[in-house]
One Martini backbone bead per residue (centre of mass of N, CA, C, O) as a GRO file, in nm:
protein
  142
    1UNK     BB    1   0.058   0.063  -0.021
    2UNK     BB    2   0.303   0.256   0.009
    3UNK     BB    3   0.388   0.188  -0.305
    4UNK     BB    4   0.124   0.185  -0.483
    5UNK     BB    5   0.017  -0.095  -0.526
    6UNK     BB    6  -0.167  -0.334  -0.610
    7UNK     BB    7  -0.459  -0.529  -0.454
    8UNK     BB    8  -0.538  -0.670  -0.720
    9UNK     BB    9  -0.468  -0.933  -0.915
   10UNK     BB   10  -0.556  -0.804  -1.201
   11UNK     BB   11  -0.344  -0.544  -1.152
   12UNK     BB   12  -0.101  -0.696  -1.197
   13UNK     BB   13   0.175  -0.781  -1.297
   14UNK     BB   14   0.268  -1.063  -1.448
   15UNK     BB   15   0.496  -1.149  -1.255
   16UNK     BB   16   0.330  -1.109  -0.992
   17UNK     BB   17   0.097  -1.294  -1.069
   18UNK     BB   18   0.264  -1.554  -1.089
   19UNK     BB   19   0.354  -1.557  -0.793
   20UNK     BB   20   0.073  -1.576  -0.672
   21UNK     BB   21  -0.013  -1.844  -0.822
   22UNK     BB   22   0.209  -2.014  -0.695
   23UNK     BB   23   0.100  -1.989  -0.413
   24UNK     BB   24  -0.178  -2.113  -0.461
   25UNK     BB   25  -0.065  -2.385  -0.557
   26UNK     BB   26   0.072  -2.466  -0.294
   27UNK     BB   27  -0.186  -2.469  -0.127
   28UNK     BB   28  -0.356  -2.675  -0.300
   29UNK     BB   29  -0.157  -2.907  -0.263
   30UNK     BB   30  -0.196  -2.942   0.041
   31UNK     BB   31  -0.497  -2.994   0.028
   32UNK     BB   32  -0.485  -3.239  -0.155
   33UNK     BB   33  -0.305  -3.417   0.027
   34UNK     BB   34  -0.492  -3.411   0.276
   35UNK     BB   35  -0.745  -3.532   0.140
   36UNK     BB   36  -0.614  -3.794   0.042
   37UNK     BB   37  -0.536  -3.900   0.323
   38UNK     BB   38  -0.823  -3.908   0.439
   39UNK     BB   39  -0.933  -4.101   0.222
   40UNK     BB   40  -0.739  -4.341   0.272
   41UNK     BB   41  -0.816  -4.392   0.577
   42UNK     BB   42  -1.152  -4.306   0.514
   43UNK     BB   43  -1.347  -4.317   0.253
   44UNK     BB   44  -1.644  -4.328   0.343
   45UNK     BB   45  -1.641  -4.096   0.552
   46UNK     BB   46  -1.535  -3.881   0.367
   47UNK     BB   47  -1.762  -3.887   0.153
   48UNK     BB   48  -1.997  -3.835   0.354
   49UNK     BB   49  -1.886  -3.551   0.449
   50UNK     BB   50  -1.955  -3.420   0.151
   51UNK     BB   51  -2.264  -3.409   0.121
   52UNK     BB   52  -2.323  -3.110   0.199
   53UNK     BB   53  -2.158  -2.975  -0.028
   54UNK     BB   54  -2.336  -3.145  -0.250
   55UNK     BB   55  -2.649  -3.125  -0.127
   56UNK     BB   56  -2.669  -3.397   0.101
   57UNK     BB   57  -2.744  -3.361   0.425
   58UNK     BB   58  -3.044  -3.465   0.377
   59UNK     BB   59  -3.248  -3.735   0.306
   60UNK     BB   60  -3.510  -3.534   0.240
   61UNK     BB   61  -3.377  -3.404   0.013
   62UNK     BB   62  -3.412  -3.215  -0.279
   63UNK     BB   63  -3.262  -3.188  -0.610
   64UNK     BB   64  -3.271  -2.911  -0.833
   65UNK     BB   65  -3.171  -2.902  -1.179
   66UNK     BB   66  -3.119  -2.639  -1.411
   67UNK     BB   67  -3.096  -2.606  -1.757
   68UNK     BB   68  -2.934  -2.418  -2.015
   69UNK     BB   69  -2.983  -2.240  -2.333
   70UNK     BB   70  -2.948  -2.146  -2.656
   71UNK     BB   71  -3.236  -2.007  -2.834
   72UNK     BB   72  -3.265  -1.820  -3.090
   73UNK     BB   73  -3.058  -1.607  -2.949
   74UNK     BB   74  -3.159  -1.701  -2.658
   75UNK     BB   75  -3.073  -1.688  -2.352
   76UNK     BB   76  -3.158  -1.893  -2.094
   77UNK     BB   77  -3.305  -2.155  -2.183
   78UNK     BB   78  -3.484  -2.407  -2.108
   79UNK     BB   79  -3.380  -2.758  -2.122
   80UNK     BB   80  -3.342  -2.900  -1.822
   81UNK     BB   81  -3.445  -3.127  -1.558
   82UNK     BB   82  -3.325  -3.240  -1.228
   83UNK     BB   83  -3.430  -3.497  -0.993
   84UNK     BB   84  -3.291  -3.558  -0.666
   85UNK     BB   85  -3.175  -3.777  -0.412
   86UNK     BB   86  -2.978  -3.912  -0.179
   87UNK     BB   87  -3.017  -4.217  -0.258
   88UNK     BB   88  -2.913  -4.167  -0.558
   89UNK     BB   89  -2.605  -4.073  -0.439
   90UNK     BB   90  -2.480  -4.239  -0.209
   91UNK     BB   91  -2.307  -4.449  -0.370
   92UNK     BB   92  -2.145  -4.229  -0.541
   93UNK     BB   93  -1.963  -4.114  -0.311
   94UNK     BB   94  -1.760  -4.379  -0.338
   95UNK     BB   95  -1.659  -4.253  -0.645
   96UNK     BB   96  -1.393  -4.104  -0.598
   97UNK     BB   97  -1.181  -3.868  -0.780
   98UNK     BB   98  -0.863  -3.736  -0.785
   99UNK     BB   99  -0.753  -3.412  -0.899
  100UNK     BB  100  -0.481  -3.262  -0.958
  101UNK     BB  101  -0.313  -2.994  -0.962
  102UNK     BB  102  -0.192  -2.759  -1.172
  103UNK     BB  103   0.015  -2.558  -1.274
  104UNK     BB  104  -0.115  -2.241  -1.187
  105UNK     BB  105  -0.328  -2.351  -1.000
  106UNK     BB  106  -0.622  -2.296  -0.760
  107UNK     BB  107  -0.724  -2.603  -0.814
  108UNK     BB  108  -0.941  -2.880  -0.744
  109UNK     BB  109  -1.071  -3.225  -0.799
  110UNK     BB  110  -1.375  -3.409  -0.740
  111UNK     BB  111  -1.495  -3.698  -0.879
  112UNK     BB  112  -1.818  -3.789  -0.996
  113UNK     BB  113  -2.071  -3.929  -1.171
  114UNK     BB  114  -2.255  -3.645  -1.132
  115UNK     BB  115  -1.982  -3.477  -1.061
  116UNK     BB  116  -1.802  -3.189  -0.944
  117UNK     BB  117  -1.562  -3.093  -0.700
  118UNK     BB  118  -1.456  -2.768  -0.650
  119UNK     BB  119  -1.142  -2.642  -0.520
  120UNK     BB  120  -1.061  -2.305  -0.412
  121UNK     BB  121  -0.819  -2.059  -0.410
  122UNK     BB  122  -0.858  -1.739  -0.246
  123UNK     BB  123  -0.881  -1.430  -0.193
  124UNK     BB  124  -0.958  -1.204  -0.040
  125UNK     BB  125  -1.054  -0.915  -0.147
  126UNK     BB  126  -0.745  -0.886  -0.095
  127UNK     BB  127  -0.428  -1.021  -0.146
  128UNK     BB  128  -0.290  -0.870   0.111
  129UNK     BB  129  -0.407  -1.065   0.276
  130UNK     BB  130  -0.309  -1.329   0.495
  131UNK     BB  131  -0.564  -1.457   0.386
  132UNK     BB  132  -0.762  -1.730   0.279
  133UNK     BB  133  -0.998  -1.884   0.063
  134UNK     BB  134  -1.248  -2.141   0.030
  135UNK     BB  135  -1.396  -2.265  -0.261
  136UNK     BB  136  -1.703  -2.419  -0.368
  137UNK     BB  137  -1.812  -2.636  -0.642
  138UNK     BB  138  -2.076  -2.771  -0.843
  139UNK     BB  139  -2.038  -2.980  -1.130
  140UNK     BB  140  -2.206  -3.092  -1.380
  141UNK     BB  141  -2.229  -3.356  -1.635
  142UNK     BB  142  -2.458  -3.247  -1.832
   0.00000   0.00000   0.00000
C-alpha cells in the first residue's frame, strides 16, 4: 500500500501475478495432499462427510438442477431439469476420484459420477490480506 502497488490480483503486473498464482498453487497442493490422505485413511467416512457440500446433507432433501441453453439467439432458455434425492446419490459418493491441481492452478477437483466438486483457493477481498479463502462449487456432468 505504501508503495502504491495494486491490491487486486487482476491489476498486478504479469510477473507479480505469476508469483501470486504460484503461491495459490502451493496452497492448493497442500490441501489436495491432505484431502487425499484423509480419503485413504477412511474413504467411506470421508466421502459421506462431503455430502453436505454436494447438497445432500439431509436424506429428505430433494435437489433440483435446471439447465439452460441458447435457443434462437435467446440466452438462458430452459433446456432440462433433473430431480434427485440423497438415496440416488448415496452410493455414488464412494466413487470419488481425485484430480491433482496443475501448475499455476489454484483449484483441485474431486470427480463423482454425477458431477465434480471443485475446491479453489482465493484471496480475501484483496490479495494483500494474510488470509486465503476456500471456495467450493459443484459442477454437473450434464
